[in-house]
mmCIF file of C-alpha atoms in Angstrom:
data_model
loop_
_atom_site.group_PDB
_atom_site.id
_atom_site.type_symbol
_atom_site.label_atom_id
_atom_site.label_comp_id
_atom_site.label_asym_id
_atom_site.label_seq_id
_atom_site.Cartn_x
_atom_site.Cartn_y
_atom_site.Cartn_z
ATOM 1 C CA UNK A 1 -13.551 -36.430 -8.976
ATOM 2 C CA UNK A 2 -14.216 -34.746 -5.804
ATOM 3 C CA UNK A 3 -10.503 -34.450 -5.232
ATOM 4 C CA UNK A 4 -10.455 -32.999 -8.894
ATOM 5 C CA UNK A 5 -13.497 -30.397 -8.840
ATOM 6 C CA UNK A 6 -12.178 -29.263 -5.115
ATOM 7 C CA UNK A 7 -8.252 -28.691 -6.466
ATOM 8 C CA UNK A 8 -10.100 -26.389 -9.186
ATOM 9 C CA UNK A 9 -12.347 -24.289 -7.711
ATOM 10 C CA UNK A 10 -8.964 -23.723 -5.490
ATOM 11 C CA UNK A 11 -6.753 -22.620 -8.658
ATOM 12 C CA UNK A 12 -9.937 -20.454 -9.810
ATOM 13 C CA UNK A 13 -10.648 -18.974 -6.759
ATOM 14 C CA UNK A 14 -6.603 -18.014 -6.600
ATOM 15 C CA UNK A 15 -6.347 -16.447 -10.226
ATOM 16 C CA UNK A 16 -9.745 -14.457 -9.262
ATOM 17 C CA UNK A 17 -7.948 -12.920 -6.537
ATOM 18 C CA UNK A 18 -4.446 -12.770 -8.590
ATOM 19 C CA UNK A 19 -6.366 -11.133 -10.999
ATOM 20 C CA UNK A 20 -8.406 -8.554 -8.656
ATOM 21 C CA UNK A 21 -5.758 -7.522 -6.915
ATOM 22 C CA UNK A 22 -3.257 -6.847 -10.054
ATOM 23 C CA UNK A 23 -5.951 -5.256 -11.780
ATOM 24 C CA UNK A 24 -7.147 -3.365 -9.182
ATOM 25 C CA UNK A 25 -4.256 -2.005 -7.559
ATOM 26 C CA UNK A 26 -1.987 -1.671 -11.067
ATOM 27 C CA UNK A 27 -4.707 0.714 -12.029
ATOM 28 C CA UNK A 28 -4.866 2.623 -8.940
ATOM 29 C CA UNK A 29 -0.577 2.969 -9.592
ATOM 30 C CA UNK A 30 -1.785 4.383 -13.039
ATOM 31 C CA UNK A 31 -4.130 6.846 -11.855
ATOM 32 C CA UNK A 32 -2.124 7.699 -8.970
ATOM 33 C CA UNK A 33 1.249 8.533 -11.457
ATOM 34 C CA UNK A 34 -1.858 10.394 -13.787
ATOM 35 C CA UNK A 35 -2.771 12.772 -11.133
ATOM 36 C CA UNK A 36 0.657 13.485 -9.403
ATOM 37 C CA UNK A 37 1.878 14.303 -13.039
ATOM 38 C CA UNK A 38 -0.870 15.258 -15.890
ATOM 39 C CA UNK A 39 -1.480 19.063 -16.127
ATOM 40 C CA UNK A 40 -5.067 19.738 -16.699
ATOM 41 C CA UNK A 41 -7.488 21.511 -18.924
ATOM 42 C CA UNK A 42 -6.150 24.597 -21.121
ATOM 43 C CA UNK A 43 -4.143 26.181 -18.888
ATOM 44 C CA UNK A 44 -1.573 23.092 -18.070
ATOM 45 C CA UNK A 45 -2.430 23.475 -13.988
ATOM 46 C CA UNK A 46 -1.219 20.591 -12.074
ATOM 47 C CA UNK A 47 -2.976 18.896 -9.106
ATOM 48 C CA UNK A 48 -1.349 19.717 -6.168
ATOM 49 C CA UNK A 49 -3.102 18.681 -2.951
ATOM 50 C CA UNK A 50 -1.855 15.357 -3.251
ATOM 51 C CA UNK A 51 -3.259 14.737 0.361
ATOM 52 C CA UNK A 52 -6.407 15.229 -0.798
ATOM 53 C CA UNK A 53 -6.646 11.855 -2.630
ATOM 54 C CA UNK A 54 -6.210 9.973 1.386
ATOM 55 C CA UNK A 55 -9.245 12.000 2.520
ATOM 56 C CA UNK A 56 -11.272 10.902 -0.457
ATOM 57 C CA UNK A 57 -9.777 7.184 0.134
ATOM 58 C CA UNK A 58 -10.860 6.899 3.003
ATOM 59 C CA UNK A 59 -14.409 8.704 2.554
ATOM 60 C CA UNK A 60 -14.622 5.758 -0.062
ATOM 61 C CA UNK A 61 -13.513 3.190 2.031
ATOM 62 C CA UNK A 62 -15.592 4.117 5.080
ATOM 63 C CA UNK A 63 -18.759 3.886 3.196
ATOM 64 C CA UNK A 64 -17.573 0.533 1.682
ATOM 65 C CA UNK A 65 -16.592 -1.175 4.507
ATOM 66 C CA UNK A 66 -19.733 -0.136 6.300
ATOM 67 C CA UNK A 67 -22.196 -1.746 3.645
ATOM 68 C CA UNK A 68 -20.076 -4.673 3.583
ATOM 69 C CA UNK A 69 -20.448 -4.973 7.227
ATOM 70 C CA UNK A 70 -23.935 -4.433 7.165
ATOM 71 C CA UNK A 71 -24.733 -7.156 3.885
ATOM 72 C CA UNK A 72 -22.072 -9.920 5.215
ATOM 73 C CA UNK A 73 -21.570 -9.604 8.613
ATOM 74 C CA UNK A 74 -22.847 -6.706 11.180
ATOM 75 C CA UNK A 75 -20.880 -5.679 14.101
ATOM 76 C CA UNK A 76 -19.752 -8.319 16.270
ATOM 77 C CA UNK A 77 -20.265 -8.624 20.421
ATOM 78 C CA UNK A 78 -16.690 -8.603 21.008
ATOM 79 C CA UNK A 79 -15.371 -6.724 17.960
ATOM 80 C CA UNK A 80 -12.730 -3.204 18.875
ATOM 81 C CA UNK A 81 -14.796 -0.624 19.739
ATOM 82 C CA UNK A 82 -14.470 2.409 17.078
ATOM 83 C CA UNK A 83 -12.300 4.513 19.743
ATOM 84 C CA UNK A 84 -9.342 2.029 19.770
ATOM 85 C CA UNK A 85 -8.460 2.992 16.642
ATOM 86 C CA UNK A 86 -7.346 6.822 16.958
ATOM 87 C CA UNK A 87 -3.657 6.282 17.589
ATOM 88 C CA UNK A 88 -3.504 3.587 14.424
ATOM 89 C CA UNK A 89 -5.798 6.069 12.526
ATOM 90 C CA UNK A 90 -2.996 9.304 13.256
ATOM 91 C CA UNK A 91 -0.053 6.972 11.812
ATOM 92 C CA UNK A 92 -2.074 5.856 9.084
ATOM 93 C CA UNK A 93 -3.011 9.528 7.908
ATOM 94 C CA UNK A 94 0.772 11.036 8.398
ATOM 95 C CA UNK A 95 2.122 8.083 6.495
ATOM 96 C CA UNK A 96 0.643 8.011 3.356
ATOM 97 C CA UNK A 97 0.263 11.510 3.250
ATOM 98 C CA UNK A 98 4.117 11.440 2.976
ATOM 99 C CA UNK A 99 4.092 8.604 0.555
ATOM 100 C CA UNK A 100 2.112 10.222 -2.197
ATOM 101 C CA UNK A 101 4.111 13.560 -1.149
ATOM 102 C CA UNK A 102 6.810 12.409 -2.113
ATOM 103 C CA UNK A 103 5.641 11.691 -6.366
ATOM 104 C CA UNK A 104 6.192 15.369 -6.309
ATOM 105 C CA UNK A 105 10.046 15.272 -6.153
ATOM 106 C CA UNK A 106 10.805 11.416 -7.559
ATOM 107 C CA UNK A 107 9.197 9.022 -10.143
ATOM 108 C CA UNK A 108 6.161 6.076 -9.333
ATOM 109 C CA UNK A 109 8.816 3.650 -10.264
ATOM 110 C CA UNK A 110 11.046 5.195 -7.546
ATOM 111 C CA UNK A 111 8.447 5.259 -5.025
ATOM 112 C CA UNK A 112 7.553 1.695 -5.425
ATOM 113 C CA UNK A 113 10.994 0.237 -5.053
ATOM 114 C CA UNK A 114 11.658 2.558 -1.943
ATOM 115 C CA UNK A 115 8.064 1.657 -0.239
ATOM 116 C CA UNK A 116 8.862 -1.821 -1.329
ATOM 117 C CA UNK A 117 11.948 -1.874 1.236
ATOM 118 C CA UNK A 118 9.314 -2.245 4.702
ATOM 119 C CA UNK A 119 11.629 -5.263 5.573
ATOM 120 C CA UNK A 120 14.739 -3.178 6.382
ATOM 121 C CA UNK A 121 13.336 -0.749 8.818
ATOM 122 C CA UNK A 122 11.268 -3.711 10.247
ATOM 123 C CA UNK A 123 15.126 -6.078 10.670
ATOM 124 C CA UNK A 124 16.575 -2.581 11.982
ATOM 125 C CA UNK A 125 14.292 -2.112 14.937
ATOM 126 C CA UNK A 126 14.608 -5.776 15.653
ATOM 127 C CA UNK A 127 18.350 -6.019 16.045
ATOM 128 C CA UNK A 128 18.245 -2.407 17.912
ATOM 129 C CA UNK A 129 15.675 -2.371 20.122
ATOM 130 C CA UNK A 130 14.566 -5.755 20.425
ATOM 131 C CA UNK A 131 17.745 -7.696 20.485
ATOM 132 C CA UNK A 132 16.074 -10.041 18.279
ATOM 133 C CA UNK A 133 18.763 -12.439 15.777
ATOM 134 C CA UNK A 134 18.000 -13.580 12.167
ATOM 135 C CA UNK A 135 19.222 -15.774 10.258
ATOM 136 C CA UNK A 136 21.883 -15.368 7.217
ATOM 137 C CA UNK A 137 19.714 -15.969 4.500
ATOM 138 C CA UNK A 138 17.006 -13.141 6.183
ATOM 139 C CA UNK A 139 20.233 -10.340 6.076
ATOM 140 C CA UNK A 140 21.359 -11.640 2.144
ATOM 141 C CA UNK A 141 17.334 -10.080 1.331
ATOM 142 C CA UNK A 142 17.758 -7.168 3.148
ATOM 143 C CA UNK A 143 21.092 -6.474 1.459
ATOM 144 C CA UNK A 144 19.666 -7.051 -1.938
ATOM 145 C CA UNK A 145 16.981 -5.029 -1.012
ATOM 146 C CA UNK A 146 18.934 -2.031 0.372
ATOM 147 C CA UNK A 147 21.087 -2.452 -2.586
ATOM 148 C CA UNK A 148 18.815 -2.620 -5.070
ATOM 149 C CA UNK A 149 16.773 0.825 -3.755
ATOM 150 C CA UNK A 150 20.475 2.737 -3.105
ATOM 151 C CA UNK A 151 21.620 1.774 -6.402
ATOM 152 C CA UNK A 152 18.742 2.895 -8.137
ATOM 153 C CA UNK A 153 18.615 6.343 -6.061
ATOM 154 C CA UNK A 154 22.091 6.695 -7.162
ATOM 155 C CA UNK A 155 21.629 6.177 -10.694
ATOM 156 C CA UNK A 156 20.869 9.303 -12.798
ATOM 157 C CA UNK A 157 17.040 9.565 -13.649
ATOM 158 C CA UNK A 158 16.095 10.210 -17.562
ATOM 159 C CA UNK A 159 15.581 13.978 -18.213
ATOM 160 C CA UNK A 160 11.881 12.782 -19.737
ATOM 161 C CA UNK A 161 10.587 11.616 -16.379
ATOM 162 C CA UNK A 162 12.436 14.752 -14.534
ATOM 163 C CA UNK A 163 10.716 16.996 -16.601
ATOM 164 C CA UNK A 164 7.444 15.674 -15.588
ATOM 165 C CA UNK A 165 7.905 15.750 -11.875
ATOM 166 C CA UNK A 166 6.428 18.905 -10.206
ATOM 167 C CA UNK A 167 9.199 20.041 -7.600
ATOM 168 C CA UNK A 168 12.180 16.823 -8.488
ATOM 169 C CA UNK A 169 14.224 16.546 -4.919
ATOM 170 C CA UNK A 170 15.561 13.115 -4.903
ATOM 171 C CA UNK A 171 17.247 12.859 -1.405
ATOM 172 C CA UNK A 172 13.681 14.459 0.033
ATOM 173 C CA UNK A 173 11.169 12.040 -1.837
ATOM 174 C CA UNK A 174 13.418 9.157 -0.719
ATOM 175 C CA UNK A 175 13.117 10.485 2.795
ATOM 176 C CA UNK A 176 9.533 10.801 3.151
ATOM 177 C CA UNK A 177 8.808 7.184 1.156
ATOM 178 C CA UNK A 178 10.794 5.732 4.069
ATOM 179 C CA UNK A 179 8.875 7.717 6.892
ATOM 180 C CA UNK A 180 5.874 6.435 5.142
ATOM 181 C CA UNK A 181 7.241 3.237 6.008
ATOM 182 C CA UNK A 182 8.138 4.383 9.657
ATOM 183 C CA UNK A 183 4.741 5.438 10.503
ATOM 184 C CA UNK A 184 2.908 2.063 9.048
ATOM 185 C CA UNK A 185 5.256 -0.089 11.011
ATOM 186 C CA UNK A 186 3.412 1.545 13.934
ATOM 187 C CA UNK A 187 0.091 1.202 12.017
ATOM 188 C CA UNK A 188 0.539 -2.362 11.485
ATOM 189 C CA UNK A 189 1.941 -2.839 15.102
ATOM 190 C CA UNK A 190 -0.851 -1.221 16.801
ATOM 191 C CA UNK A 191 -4.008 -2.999 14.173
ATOM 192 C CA UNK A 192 -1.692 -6.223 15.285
ATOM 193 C CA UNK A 193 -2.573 -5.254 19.154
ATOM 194 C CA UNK A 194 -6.133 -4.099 18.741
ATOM 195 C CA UNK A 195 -6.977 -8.016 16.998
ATOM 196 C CA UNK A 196 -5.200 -9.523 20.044
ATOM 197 C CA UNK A 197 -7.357 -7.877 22.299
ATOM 198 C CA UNK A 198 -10.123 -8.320 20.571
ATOM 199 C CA UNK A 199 -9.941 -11.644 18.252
ATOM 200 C CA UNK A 200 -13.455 -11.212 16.926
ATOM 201 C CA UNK A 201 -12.923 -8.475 15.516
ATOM 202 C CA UNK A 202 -13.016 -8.636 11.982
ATOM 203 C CA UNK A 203 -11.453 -7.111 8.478
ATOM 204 C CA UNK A 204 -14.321 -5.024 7.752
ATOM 205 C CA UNK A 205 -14.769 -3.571 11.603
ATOM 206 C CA UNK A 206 -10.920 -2.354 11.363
ATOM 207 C CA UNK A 207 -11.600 -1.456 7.806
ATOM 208 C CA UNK A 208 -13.839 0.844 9.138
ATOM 209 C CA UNK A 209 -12.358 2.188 12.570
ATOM 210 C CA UNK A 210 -9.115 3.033 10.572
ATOM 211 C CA UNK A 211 -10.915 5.228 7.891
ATOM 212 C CA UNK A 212 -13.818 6.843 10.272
ATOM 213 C CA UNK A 213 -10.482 7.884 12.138
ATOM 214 C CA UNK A 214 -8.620 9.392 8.672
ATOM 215 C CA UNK A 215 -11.547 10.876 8.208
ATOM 216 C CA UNK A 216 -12.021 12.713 10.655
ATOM 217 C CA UNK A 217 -7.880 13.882 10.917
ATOM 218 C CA UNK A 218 -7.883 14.505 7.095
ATOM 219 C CA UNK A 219 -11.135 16.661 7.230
ATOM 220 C CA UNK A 220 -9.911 18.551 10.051
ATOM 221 C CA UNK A 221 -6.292 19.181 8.615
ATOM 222 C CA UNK A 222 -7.359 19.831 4.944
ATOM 223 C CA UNK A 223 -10.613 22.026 6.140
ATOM 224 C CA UNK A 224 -10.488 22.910 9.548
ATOM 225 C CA UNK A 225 -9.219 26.704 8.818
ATOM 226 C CA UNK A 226 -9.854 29.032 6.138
ATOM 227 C CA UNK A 227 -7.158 28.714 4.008
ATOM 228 C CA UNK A 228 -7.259 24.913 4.228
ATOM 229 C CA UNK A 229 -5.959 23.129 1.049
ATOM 230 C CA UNK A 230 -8.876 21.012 0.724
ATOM 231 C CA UNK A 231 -10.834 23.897 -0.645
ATOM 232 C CA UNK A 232 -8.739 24.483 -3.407
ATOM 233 C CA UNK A 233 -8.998 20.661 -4.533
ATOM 234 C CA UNK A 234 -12.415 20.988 -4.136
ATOM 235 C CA UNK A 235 -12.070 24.296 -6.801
ATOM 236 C CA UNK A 236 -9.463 22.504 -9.255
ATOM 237 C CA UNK A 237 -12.099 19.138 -9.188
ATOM 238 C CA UNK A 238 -14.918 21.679 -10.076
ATOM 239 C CA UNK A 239 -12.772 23.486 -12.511
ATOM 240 C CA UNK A 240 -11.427 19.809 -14.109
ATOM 241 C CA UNK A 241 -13.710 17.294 -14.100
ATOM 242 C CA UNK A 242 -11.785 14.816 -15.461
ATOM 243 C CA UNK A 243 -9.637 15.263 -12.209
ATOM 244 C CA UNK A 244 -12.451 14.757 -9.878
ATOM 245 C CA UNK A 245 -13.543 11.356 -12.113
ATOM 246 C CA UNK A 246 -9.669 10.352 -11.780
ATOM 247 C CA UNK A 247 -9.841 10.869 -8.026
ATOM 248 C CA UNK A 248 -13.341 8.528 -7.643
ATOM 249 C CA UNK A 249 -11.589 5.872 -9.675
ATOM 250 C CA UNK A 250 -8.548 5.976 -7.902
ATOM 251 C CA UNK A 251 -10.525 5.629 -4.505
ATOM 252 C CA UNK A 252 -13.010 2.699 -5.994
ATOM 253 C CA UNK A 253 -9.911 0.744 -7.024
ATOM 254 C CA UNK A 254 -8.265 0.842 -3.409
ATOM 255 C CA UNK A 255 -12.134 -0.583 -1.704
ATOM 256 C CA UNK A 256 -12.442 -3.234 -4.345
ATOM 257 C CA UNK A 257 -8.209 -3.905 -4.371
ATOM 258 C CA UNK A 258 -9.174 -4.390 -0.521
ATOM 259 C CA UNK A 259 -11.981 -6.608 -0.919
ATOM 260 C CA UNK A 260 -10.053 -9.327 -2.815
ATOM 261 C CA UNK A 261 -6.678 -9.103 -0.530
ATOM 262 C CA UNK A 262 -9.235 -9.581 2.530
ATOM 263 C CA UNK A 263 -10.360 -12.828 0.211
ATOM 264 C CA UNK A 264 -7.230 -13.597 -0.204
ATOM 265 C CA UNK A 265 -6.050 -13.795 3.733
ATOM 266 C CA UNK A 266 -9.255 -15.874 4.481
ATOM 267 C CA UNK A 267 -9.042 -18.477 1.454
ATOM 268 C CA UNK A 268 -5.101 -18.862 1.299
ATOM 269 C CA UNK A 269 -3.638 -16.975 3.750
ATOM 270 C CA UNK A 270 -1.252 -13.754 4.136
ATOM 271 C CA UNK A 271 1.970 -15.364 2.760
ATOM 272 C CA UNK A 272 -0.395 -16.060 -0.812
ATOM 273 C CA UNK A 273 -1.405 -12.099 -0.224
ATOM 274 C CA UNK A 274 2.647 -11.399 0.221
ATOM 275 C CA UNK A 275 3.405 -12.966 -2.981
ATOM 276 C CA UNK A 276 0.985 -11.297 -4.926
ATOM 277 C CA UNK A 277 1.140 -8.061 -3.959
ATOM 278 C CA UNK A 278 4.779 -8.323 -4.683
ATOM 279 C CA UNK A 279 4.769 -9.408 -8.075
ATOM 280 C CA UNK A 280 2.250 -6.661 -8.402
ATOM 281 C CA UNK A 281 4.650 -4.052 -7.285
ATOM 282 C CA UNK A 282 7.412 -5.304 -10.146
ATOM 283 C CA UNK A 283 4.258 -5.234 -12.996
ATOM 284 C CA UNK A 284 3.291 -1.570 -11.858
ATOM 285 C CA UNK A 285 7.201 -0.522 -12.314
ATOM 286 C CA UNK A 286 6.741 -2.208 -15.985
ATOM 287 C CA UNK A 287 3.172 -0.514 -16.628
ATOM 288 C CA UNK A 288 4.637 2.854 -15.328
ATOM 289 C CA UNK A 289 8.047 2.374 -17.634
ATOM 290 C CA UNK A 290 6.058 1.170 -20.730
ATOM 291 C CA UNK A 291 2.647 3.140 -20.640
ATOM 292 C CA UNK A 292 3.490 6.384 -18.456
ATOM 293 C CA UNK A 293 6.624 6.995 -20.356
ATOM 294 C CA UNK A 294 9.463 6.945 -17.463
ATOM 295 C CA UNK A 295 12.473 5.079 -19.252
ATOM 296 C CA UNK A 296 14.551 2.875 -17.003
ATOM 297 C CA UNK A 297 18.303 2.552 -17.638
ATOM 298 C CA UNK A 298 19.624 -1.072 -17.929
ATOM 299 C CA UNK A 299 21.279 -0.723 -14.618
ATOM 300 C CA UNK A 300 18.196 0.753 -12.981
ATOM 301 C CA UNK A 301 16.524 -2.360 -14.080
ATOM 302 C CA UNK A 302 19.002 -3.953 -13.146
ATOM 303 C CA UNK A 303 18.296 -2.350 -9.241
ATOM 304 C CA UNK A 304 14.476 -3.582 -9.806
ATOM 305 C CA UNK A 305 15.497 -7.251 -10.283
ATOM 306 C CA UNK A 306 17.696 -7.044 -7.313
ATOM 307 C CA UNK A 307 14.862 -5.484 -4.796
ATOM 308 C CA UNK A 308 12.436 -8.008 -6.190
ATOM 309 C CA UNK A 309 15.007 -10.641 -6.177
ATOM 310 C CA UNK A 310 15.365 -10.104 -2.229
ATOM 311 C CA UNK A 311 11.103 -9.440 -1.593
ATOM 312 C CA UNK A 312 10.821 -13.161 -3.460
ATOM 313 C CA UNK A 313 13.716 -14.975 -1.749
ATOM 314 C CA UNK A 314 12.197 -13.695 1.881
ATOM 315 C CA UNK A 315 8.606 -14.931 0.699
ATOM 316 C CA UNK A 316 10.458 -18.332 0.207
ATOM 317 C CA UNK A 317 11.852 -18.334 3.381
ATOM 318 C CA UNK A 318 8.596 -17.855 4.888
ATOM 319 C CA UNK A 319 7.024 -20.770 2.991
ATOM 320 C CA UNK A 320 9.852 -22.789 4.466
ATOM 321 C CA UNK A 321 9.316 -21.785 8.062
ATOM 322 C CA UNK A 322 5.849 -22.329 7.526
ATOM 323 C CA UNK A 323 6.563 -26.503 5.758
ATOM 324 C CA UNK A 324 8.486 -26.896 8.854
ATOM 325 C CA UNK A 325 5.778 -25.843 11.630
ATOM 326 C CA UNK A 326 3.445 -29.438 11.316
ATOM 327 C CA UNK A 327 6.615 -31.253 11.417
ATOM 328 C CA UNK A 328 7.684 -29.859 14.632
ATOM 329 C CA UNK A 329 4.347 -30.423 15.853
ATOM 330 C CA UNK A 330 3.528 -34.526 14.783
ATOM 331 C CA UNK A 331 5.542 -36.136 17.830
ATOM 332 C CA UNK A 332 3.750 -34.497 19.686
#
């Protein structure tokens, strides 16, 4: 019974964070795709300081991360000191930046599939710079993956979701999606470093190093001169409520989307995390095509299922390196 109650508290624990994380994050795609689209109020003005909505992110996030830190677990002995995190926190302000940039000139659905190609820049640097050698089945998911994005880029987009993009540029929203992807490789590479030099340092502590350090380079870039655009967000919000209410709920659903993927790691590990957040990435593309209005072709699906195809296949050959690591290690 034991055996039983334990195996289900397991499964319930999982679909909580399935659950969290889809709902969470699928929202956030919503409101994101609502903001970088909608015009506002009577005279039909669009929102244009895109970059705005990483400043408030990570205004959000700070404060979260730094109640969480002080109700669960305050700042460990040998945790990163705050100042570690300034050349993560410059990558991790430049790259999203671009990434939301980039709704301006092609579709959510577009974006997703492009940012959901990280695995191609990552096998590039690794055969280039690092000599490094992977196996056949790891270059058969990068090709469907590559495929899938350039056949979809290719593909003629539906005048309906044209018409609602604010400056449509295809080759240039492509562009910055991938240096998006560019600058968190470097992100991810240099949070990797910080937790080997510190180990005890935990999710919450580089939770909040990485935002106090946005912070501070979004404030400064969006209102450290006169003209700064952050001023003129702060007029549209004032002028369009509704805006500045999208805005808080977009920047609630990324704390509480990071809350259950840091439950996630810790219960079940990052390959569970992997999975989920891609299947979440093919449900937003449905959401965006069914509720938001941007009609897919049959071949542009078509793209989708290849991309996703190649994201799932590599998540399986993860699982399998993983299955074979305690058999390696029994003789011993």
């Amino acid at each position: 019974m034991e055996v039983h109650g334990s195996l289900l508290q397991r499964v319930l624990v999982f679909s909580f964070c399935v659950v969290g994380i889809w709902t969470a994050y699928i929202y956030q795609g919503v409101l994101q795709e609502t903001l970088s689209t909608k015009r506002f109020g009577p005279d039909g003005n669009r929102f244009e300081h895109l970059a705005f909505l990483n400043l408030a992110q990570n205004v959000v996030c700070l404060i979260w991360s730094y109640i969480m830190i002080k109700l669960w677990n305050s700042r460990n002995a040998g945790g990163a000191p705050l100042w570690t995190y300034w050349s993560a926190g410059i990558t991790n302000t430049i790259g999203p930046a671009m990434g939301i940039e980039a709704l301006k000139y092609i579709s959510y659905p577009a974006q997703v599939l492009a940012k959901s190609s990280k695995m191609i820049p990552v096998m590039l640097m690794g055969t280039l710079v690092y000599k490094q050698r992977y196996s056949f089945p790891e270059y058969v998911c990068t090709l469907l993956v590559a495929g899938g994005v350039s056949i979809f880029a290719l593909l003629r987009t539906s005048s309906k979701t044209i018409s609602k993009l604010a400056r449509p540029n295809a080759p240039l929203g492509y562009g910055l999606c991938f240096l998006n992807l560019a600058f968190d490789g470097f992100t991810n590479a240099t949070q990797d470093s910080i937790k080997a030099r510190y180990p005890k340092t935990s999710a919450w502590e580089i939770m909040l190093g990485m935002n106090l350090w946005g912070t501070i380079y979004n404030m400064i870039y969006m209102f450290g001169w006169p003209r700064g655009s952050g001023f003129e967000a702060v007029q549209f919000c004032k002028r369009h409520p509704e805006a500045a209410w999208d805005i808080l709920l977009f920047c609630l659903c990324g704390a509480v989307g990071q809350n259950f993927i840091f439950l996630t790691i810790s219960r079940f590990g990052s390959l569970a995390n992997t999975t989920i957040t891609t299947t979440r990435k093919f449900v937003s593309i449905v959401v965006s095509s069914l509720l938001s209005g941007n009609p897919l072709s049959t071949k542009q699906w078509g793209s989708v299922v290849m991309v996703f195809s190649g994201l799932s296949y590599n998540t399986y050959l993860k699982w399998r390196k993983l299955q074979r690591v305690p058999k390696k290690r029994k003789p011993m």
